[in-house]
Amino acid sequence: MGEFELIRRFFVPLANKAMTDQLVLGPGDDCAIQRVPEGRDLVFSVDTLVEGVHFPANYSPFCLGWRALAVATSDLAAMGATPVCFTLALTLPEAQPEWLADFAQGLAKASDNFGIALAGGDTTRGPLAVSIQVHGTVTQGSAIRRSGARPGDLVCVSGPLGAAGAALDFLGATDPGVDQQAILARYHFPEPRLVLGQQLVGRASAAIDISDGLLADLEHILEQSGVGAELDAKNIPMLPELRRIKGAAALSLALTAGDDYELCVTIAPDRYAALAPEAQVGLIIIGRIQQESGLRVTGAEMTESPAGFDHFG
Ligand code: TPP
């Protein structure tokens, strides 16, 4: 199957289904055309997933399609942006129709779920890798950045941590138990916190999505905001399945393992109190921003350093 036939068969249907008024021209020309409404900023970001680094060899193509788009779209959630469209650069060792059909299905499911339309793409032969560039928009000047955290702000996370990292131990399990299945789902099907991110525009002082690990990613907020923080380990949310399987090691995974794609958010206490109830439920308070630089964790024996996943570390 040639490149054009491959795109026509597997990816164009996905694009046609999801055209929006902001995506003026989808795949098929040299470029796609996006119209940014008056008063909105264009927010965009690119992510690459490489076989053997971001997902295991012989990984389910359906999960890869979902996961690649979720990971990329999560960056839009962290800025409070509304998704519009994405481009896909797919590098494949060979064009296997069944593999491509499953991959396109996972991608289509994620695209429907997140409300983000395929705008175009490129396919190349080579070691398996998926790059996705996502485009979204936000009210002009209101994107949530990493640099706005202030002393006294609450530090919050949007959901349980550590399970996706724990899943690495049994990604290839042929007959996972019930607890393992709950943990695996967190790796296979991350959920970008888009609704929460949008609810936090004009309210949160800073946000980041947790790809490399809570301590490492919060450290980015602290550095860029010129502040420090104290976290209470007792308040870090974790799946009961993770506690059961990992015991005392669960906390260390929750602090340092990546792949969860929850948001870490800082917000002034009065703004937190004024949030809609469903936004409050979605934001678990785990600590406070402080003037003194550095990151302190109380409530547990800590042997961890804030090092999370680092490709060049
Ligand atoms: N091994 C496998 C098979 N899958 C994984 N996801 C990991 C290890 C762990 N891992 C690989 S990359 C990464 C993690 C936790 C960090 C996130 O990737 P990165 O490219 O740094 O994403 P970004 O922060 O740029 O969005």
Coordinates of C-alpha atoms and ligand atoms in Angstrom, one line a residue:
M1 CA 0.0 0.0 0.0
G2 CA 1.4 3.4 -1.0
E3 CA 1.5 6.5 1.2
F4 CA -1.5 8.2 -0.4
E5 CA -3.6 5.1 -0.4
L6 CA -2.7 4.5 3.2
I7 CA -3.7 8.0 4.2
R8 CA -6.9 7.9 2.1
R9 CA -8.0 4.6 3.6
F10 CA -7.3 5.1 7.3
F11 CA -7.0 8.7 8.1
V12 CA -9.1 10.9 5.8
P13 CA -12.4 9.4 7.1
L14 CA -11.3 10.5 10.6
A15 CA -10.7 14.0 9.4
N16 CA -14.0 14.4 7.5
K17 CA -16.0 13.4 10.4
A18 CA -14.5 16.0 12.7
M19 CA -14.4 19.2 10.6
T20 CA -15.2 22.3 12.7
D21 CA -15.8 25.9 11.8
Q22 CA -12.3 26.8 12.9
L23 CA -10.7 24.1 10.7
V24 CA -11.3 25.8 7.4
L25 CA -9.4 23.2 5.3
G26 CA -8.5 19.7 6.5
P27 CA -6.1 17.1 4.9
G28 CA -5.5 16.9 1.2
D29 CA -3.7 20.1 0.3
D30 CA -0.1 21.2 1.1
C31 CA -1.3 22.7 4.4
A32 CA -4.4 22.8 6.5
I33 CA -6.1 26.1 7.3
Q34 CA -7.2 27.1 10.8
R35 CA -9.1 30.3 11.4
V36 CA -8.5 31.7 14.9
P37 CA -11.6 33.6 16.1
E38 CA -11.2 37.3 17.0
G39 CA -10.2 37.7 20.6
R40 CA -8.6 34.2 20.9
D41 CA -4.9 33.2 21.1
L42 CA -3.7 30.1 19.2
V43 CA -2.0 27.7 21.7
F44 CA 0.0 24.8 20.2
S45 CA 2.4 22.1 21.2
V46 CA 4.1 18.9 19.7
D47 CA 4.8 15.6 21.3
T48 CA 6.7 12.5 20.0
L49 CA 6.2 9.0 21.3
V50 CA 9.0 6.5 20.3
E51 CA 8.7 2.7 20.5
G52 CA 10.8 1.4 23.4
V53 CA 10.9 4.8 25.1
H54 CA 7.3 6.0 25.5
F55 CA 5.6 2.7 24.9
P56 CA 6.8 -0.9 24.7
A57 CA 7.6 -2.9 21.6
N58 CA 4.6 -4.6 20.1
Y59 CA 2.2 -2.3 21.9
S60 CA -1.5 -2.4 21.1
P61 CA -2.0 0.0 18.1
F62 CA -5.5 0.9 19.4
C63 CA -3.9 2.0 22.8
L64 CA -1.1 3.8 21.0
G65 CA -3.6 5.8 18.9
W66 CA -5.5 6.9 22.0
R67 CA -2.4 7.4 24.1
A68 CA -0.5 9.5 21.5
L69 CA -3.4 11.9 21.1
A70 CA -4.2 12.0 24.9
V71 CA -0.6 12.9 25.8
A72 CA -0.4 15.7 23.2
T73 CA -3.9 17.1 24.1
S74 CA -3.0 17.1 27.8
D75 CA -0.7 20.0 27.1
L76 CA -3.7 22.0 25.9
A77 CA -5.6 21.1 29.1
A78 CA -2.7 22.4 31.2
M79 CA -2.9 25.8 29.5
G80 CA -6.7 25.9 29.8
A81 CA -7.1 25.8 26.0
T82 CA -10.0 24.5 24.0
P83 CA -8.8 21.9 21.4
V84 CA -9.4 22.5 17.7
C85 CA -7.2 20.3 15.5
F86 CA -4.1 18.2 15.3
T87 CA -1.5 17.0 12.7
L88 CA 0.0 13.5 12.8
A89 CA 3.5 12.5 11.7
L90 CA 3.6 8.7 11.7
T91 CA 6.8 6.7 11.2
L92 CA 6.2 3.0 10.5
P93 CA 8.5 0.1 9.7
E94 CA 5.9 -1.3 7.3
A95 CA 2.3 -0.5 6.3
Q96 CA 0.2 -3.4 7.9
P97 CA -3.5 -2.8 7.2
E98 CA -4.7 -4.4 10.4
W99 CA -2.3 -2.5 12.5
L100 CA -3.2 0.8 10.8
A101 CA -6.9 0.1 11.1
D102 CA -6.6 -0.4 14.9
F103 CA -4.3 2.6 15.3
A104 CA -6.8 4.8 13.4
Q105 CA -9.6 3.5 15.5
G106 CA -7.9 4.4 18.8
L107 CA -7.0 7.8 17.4
A108 CA -10.6 8.3 16.2
K109 CA -12.0 7.4 19.6
A110 CA -9.7 9.8 21.3
S111 CA -10.4 12.5 18.7
D112 CA -14.1 12.2 19.3
N113 CA -13.7 12.2 23.1
F114 CA -11.5 15.2 23.2
G115 CA -13.2 17.2 20.4
I116 CA -10.0 17.6 18.4
A117 CA -10.1 17.1 14.6
L118 CA -7.3 15.6 12.4
A119 CA -6.1 18.4 10.1
G120 CA -3.4 16.7 8.2
G121 CA -0.4 14.4 8.5
D122 CA 2.7 12.7 7.0
T123 CA 3.8 9.1 6.9
T124 CA 7.4 7.9 6.7
R125 CA 9.1 4.5 6.7
G126 CA 11.3 3.9 9.7
P127 CA 11.4 2.8 13.4
L128 CA 7.9 3.2 14.9
A129 CA 7.3 6.7 16.3
V130 CA 4.2 9.0 16.5
S131 CA 4.4 12.8 16.6
I132 CA 1.3 14.8 17.1
Q133 CA 1.0 18.6 17.0
V134 CA -2.1 19.9 18.8
H135 CA -3.7 23.3 18.2
G136 CA -6.2 24.9 20.6
T137 CA -7.4 28.4 21.4
V138 CA -7.9 30.4 24.6
T139 CA -9.3 33.9 25.3
Q140 CA -6.6 36.3 24.4
G141 CA -4.0 36.7 27.2
S142 CA -5.6 34.2 29.5
A143 CA -3.7 30.9 28.9
I144 CA -2.6 29.4 32.2
R145 CA 1.2 29.5 32.4
R146 CA 3.8 27.9 34.7
S147 CA 5.1 31.2 35.9
G148 CA 2.2 32.6 38.0
A149 CA 2.4 30.7 41.3
R150 CA 2.5 33.0 44.4
P151 CA 3.2 32.3 48.1
G152 CA 0.0 31.2 49.9
D153 CA -1.5 29.5 46.8
L154 CA -2.8 26.0 47.2
V155 CA -1.0 23.2 45.3
C156 CA -3.5 20.7 43.8
V157 CA -3.6 17.7 41.5
S158 CA -6.5 16.6 39.4
G159 CA -6.5 12.8 40.1
P160 CA -4.7 9.8 41.4
L161 CA -0.9 9.5 40.8
G162 CA 1.6 6.7 40.4
A163 CA -0.5 4.0 38.8
A164 CA 0.6 4.6 35.2
G165 CA 4.2 4.3 36.4
A166 CA 3.4 1.1 38.3
A167 CA 1.8 -0.3 35.1
L168 CA 5.3 -0.5 33.5
D169 CA 6.0 -3.6 35.6
F170 CA 3.3 -5.6 34.0
L171 CA 2.5 -4.1 30.6
G172 CA 3.0 -7.4 28.9
A173 CA 1.0 -9.5 31.4
T174 CA -1.2 -12.0 29.6
D175 CA -3.7 -12.5 32.3
P176 CA -3.7 -9.4 34.6
G177 CA -5.7 -9.5 37.8
V178 CA -8.5 -7.0 38.6
D179 CA -6.2 -4.6 40.5
Q180 CA -3.6 -4.8 37.7
Q181 CA -6.3 -4.0 35.1
A182 CA -7.3 -0.8 37.0
I183 CA -3.6 0.2 37.0
L184 CA -3.0 -0.7 33.4
A185 CA -6.0 1.4 32.3
R186 CA -4.2 4.5 33.7
Y187 CA -1.2 3.8 31.4
H188 CA -3.2 2.8 28.3
F189 CA -5.9 5.4 28.4
P190 CA -4.8 8.7 30.0
E191 CA -7.5 11.4 30.1
P192 CA -6.5 14.9 29.4
R193 CA -8.2 17.1 32.0
L194 CA -9.7 19.5 29.4
V195 CA -12.9 20.6 31.1
L196 CA -11.0 21.3 34.4
G197 CA -8.3 23.2 32.6
Q198 CA -10.9 25.4 30.9
Q199 CA -12.7 26.0 34.3
L200 CA -9.4 27.2 35.7
V201 CA -8.8 29.9 33.2
G202 CA -8.7 33.3 35.0
R203 CA -8.6 31.4 38.3
A204 CA -5.5 29.2 38.6
S205 CA -2.2 31.0 39.0
A206 CA -0.2 28.2 37.3
A207 CA -0.6 24.7 35.9
I208 CA 1.4 21.8 34.3
D209 CA 0.5 18.3 33.2
I210 CA 2.3 15.5 35.0
S211 CA 4.2 13.6 32.3
D212 CA 7.6 13.2 34.1
G213 CA 6.4 12.8 37.7
L214 CA 4.8 15.1 40.3
L215 CA 7.9 16.4 42.0
A216 CA 9.8 17.0 38.7
D217 CA 6.9 18.7 37.0
L218 CA 5.9 20.9 40.1
E219 CA 9.6 21.9 40.2
H220 CA 9.1 23.5 36.7
I221 CA 6.3 25.7 38.2
L222 CA 8.4 26.6 41.2
E223 CA 11.4 27.5 39.1
Q224 CA 9.5 29.6 36.6
S225 CA 7.4 31.3 39.4
G226 CA 10.5 31.9 41.7
V227 CA 8.8 30.3 44.7
G228 CA 9.0 27.1 46.8
A229 CA 6.4 24.6 48.1
E230 CA 5.5 22.2 50.8
L231 CA 3.5 19.1 50.1
D232 CA 1.7 16.8 52.6
A233 CA 2.4 13.2 51.5
K234 CA -0.8 12.1 53.3
N235 CA -2.9 14.0 50.9
I236 CA -1.4 12.7 47.6
P237 CA -4.3 10.8 45.9
M238 CA -3.6 7.2 44.9
L239 CA -5.7 4.4 43.5
P240 CA -6.6 1.8 46.2
E241 CA -5.4 -0.8 43.7
L242 CA -2.0 0.9 43.7
R243 CA -1.8 0.9 47.5
R244 CA -2.8 -2.8 47.6
I245 CA -0.2 -3.9 45.0
K246 CA 2.7 -1.6 45.9
G247 CA 2.2 -1.1 49.7
A248 CA 4.7 1.4 51.1
A249 CA 6.3 1.9 47.6
A250 CA 3.1 3.4 46.2
L251 CA 3.9 6.9 47.5
S252 CA 7.3 7.0 45.9
L253 CA 5.7 6.1 42.5
A254 CA 3.0 8.8 43.1
L255 CA 5.7 11.4 43.6
T256 CA 8.2 10.5 41.0
A257 CA 6.7 8.2 38.3
G258 CA 5.4 9.9 35.2
D259 CA 2.8 9.0 32.6
D260 CA -0.3 9.9 34.7
Y261 CA -1.2 13.1 32.7
E262 CA -3.1 14.6 35.6
L263 CA -2.8 18.4 36.1
C264 CA -0.8 20.0 38.9
V265 CA -2.4 23.4 39.6
T266 CA -1.7 26.3 41.9
I267 CA -4.5 28.6 42.9
A268 CA -5.2 31.2 45.6
P269 CA -7.4 29.9 48.4
D270 CA -10.2 32.4 47.8
R271 CA -10.3 31.5 44.1
Y272 CA -10.4 27.8 45.0
A273 CA -13.3 28.4 47.3
A274 CA -15.2 30.3 44.5
L275 CA -14.8 27.4 42.0
A276 CA -17.8 25.5 40.9
P277 CA -18.4 22.4 43.1
E278 CA -17.4 20.0 40.3
A279 CA -14.1 21.8 39.7
Q280 CA -13.4 21.7 43.4
V281 CA -14.0 17.9 43.5
G282 CA -11.6 17.6 40.5
L283 CA -8.8 19.4 42.4
I284 CA -7.3 17.6 45.4
I285 CA -5.3 20.0 47.7
I286 CA -1.9 18.5 48.4
G287 CA 0.2 21.5 49.6
R288 CA 1.0 25.2 49.6
I289 CA 3.3 27.5 47.7
Q290 CA 5.8 29.2 49.9
Q291 CA 8.3 32.1 49.5
E292 CA 11.3 30.0 50.5
S293 CA 12.6 28.2 47.4
G294 CA 12.8 24.4 47.2
L295 CA 10.3 21.6 47.5
R296 CA 9.6 20.0 50.9
V297 CA 7.5 16.9 51.5
T298 CA 6.1 16.3 55.0
G299 CA 4.0 13.4 56.4
A300 CA 6.3 10.6 55.2
E301 CA 9.8 9.3 55.4
M302 CA 11.2 10.8 52.1
T303 CA 14.1 9.2 50.4
E304 CA 13.2 10.5 46.9
S305 CA 14.9 13.3 45.1
P306 CA 12.6 15.3 42.9
A307 CA 14.2 13.7 39.8
G308 CA 11.5 12.4 37.4
F309 CA 11.8 11.0 33.9
D310 CA 14.7 12.8 32.1
H311 CA 15.5 11.6 28.5
F312 CA 19.1 13.0 28.8
G313 CA 19.6 12.5 32.6
Ligands
TPP1 N1 9.0 2.7 29.5 C1 7.9 2.6 28.7 C2 7.7 1.3 27.8 N2 6.9 3.5 28.6 C3 7.1 4.6 29.4 N3 6.1 5.6 29.2 C4 8.2 4.8 30.2 C5 9.1 3.8 30.2 C6 8.3 6.0 31.1 N4 8.5 7.3 30.4 C7 9.0 7.3 29.1 S1 9.0 9.0 28.6 C8 8.4 9.5 30.0 C9 8.1 8.5 30.9 C10 7.5 8.7 32.3 C11 8.2 11.0 30.3 C12 7.2 11.7 29.4 O1 7.8 11.8 28.1 P1 8.3 13.2 27.6 O2 8.8 12.9 26.2 O3 9.3 13.7 28.6 O4 7.0 14.0 27.6 P2 6.9 15.6 27.7 O5 7.1 15.9 29.2 O6 7.9 16.2 26.8 O7 5.4 15.8 27.3

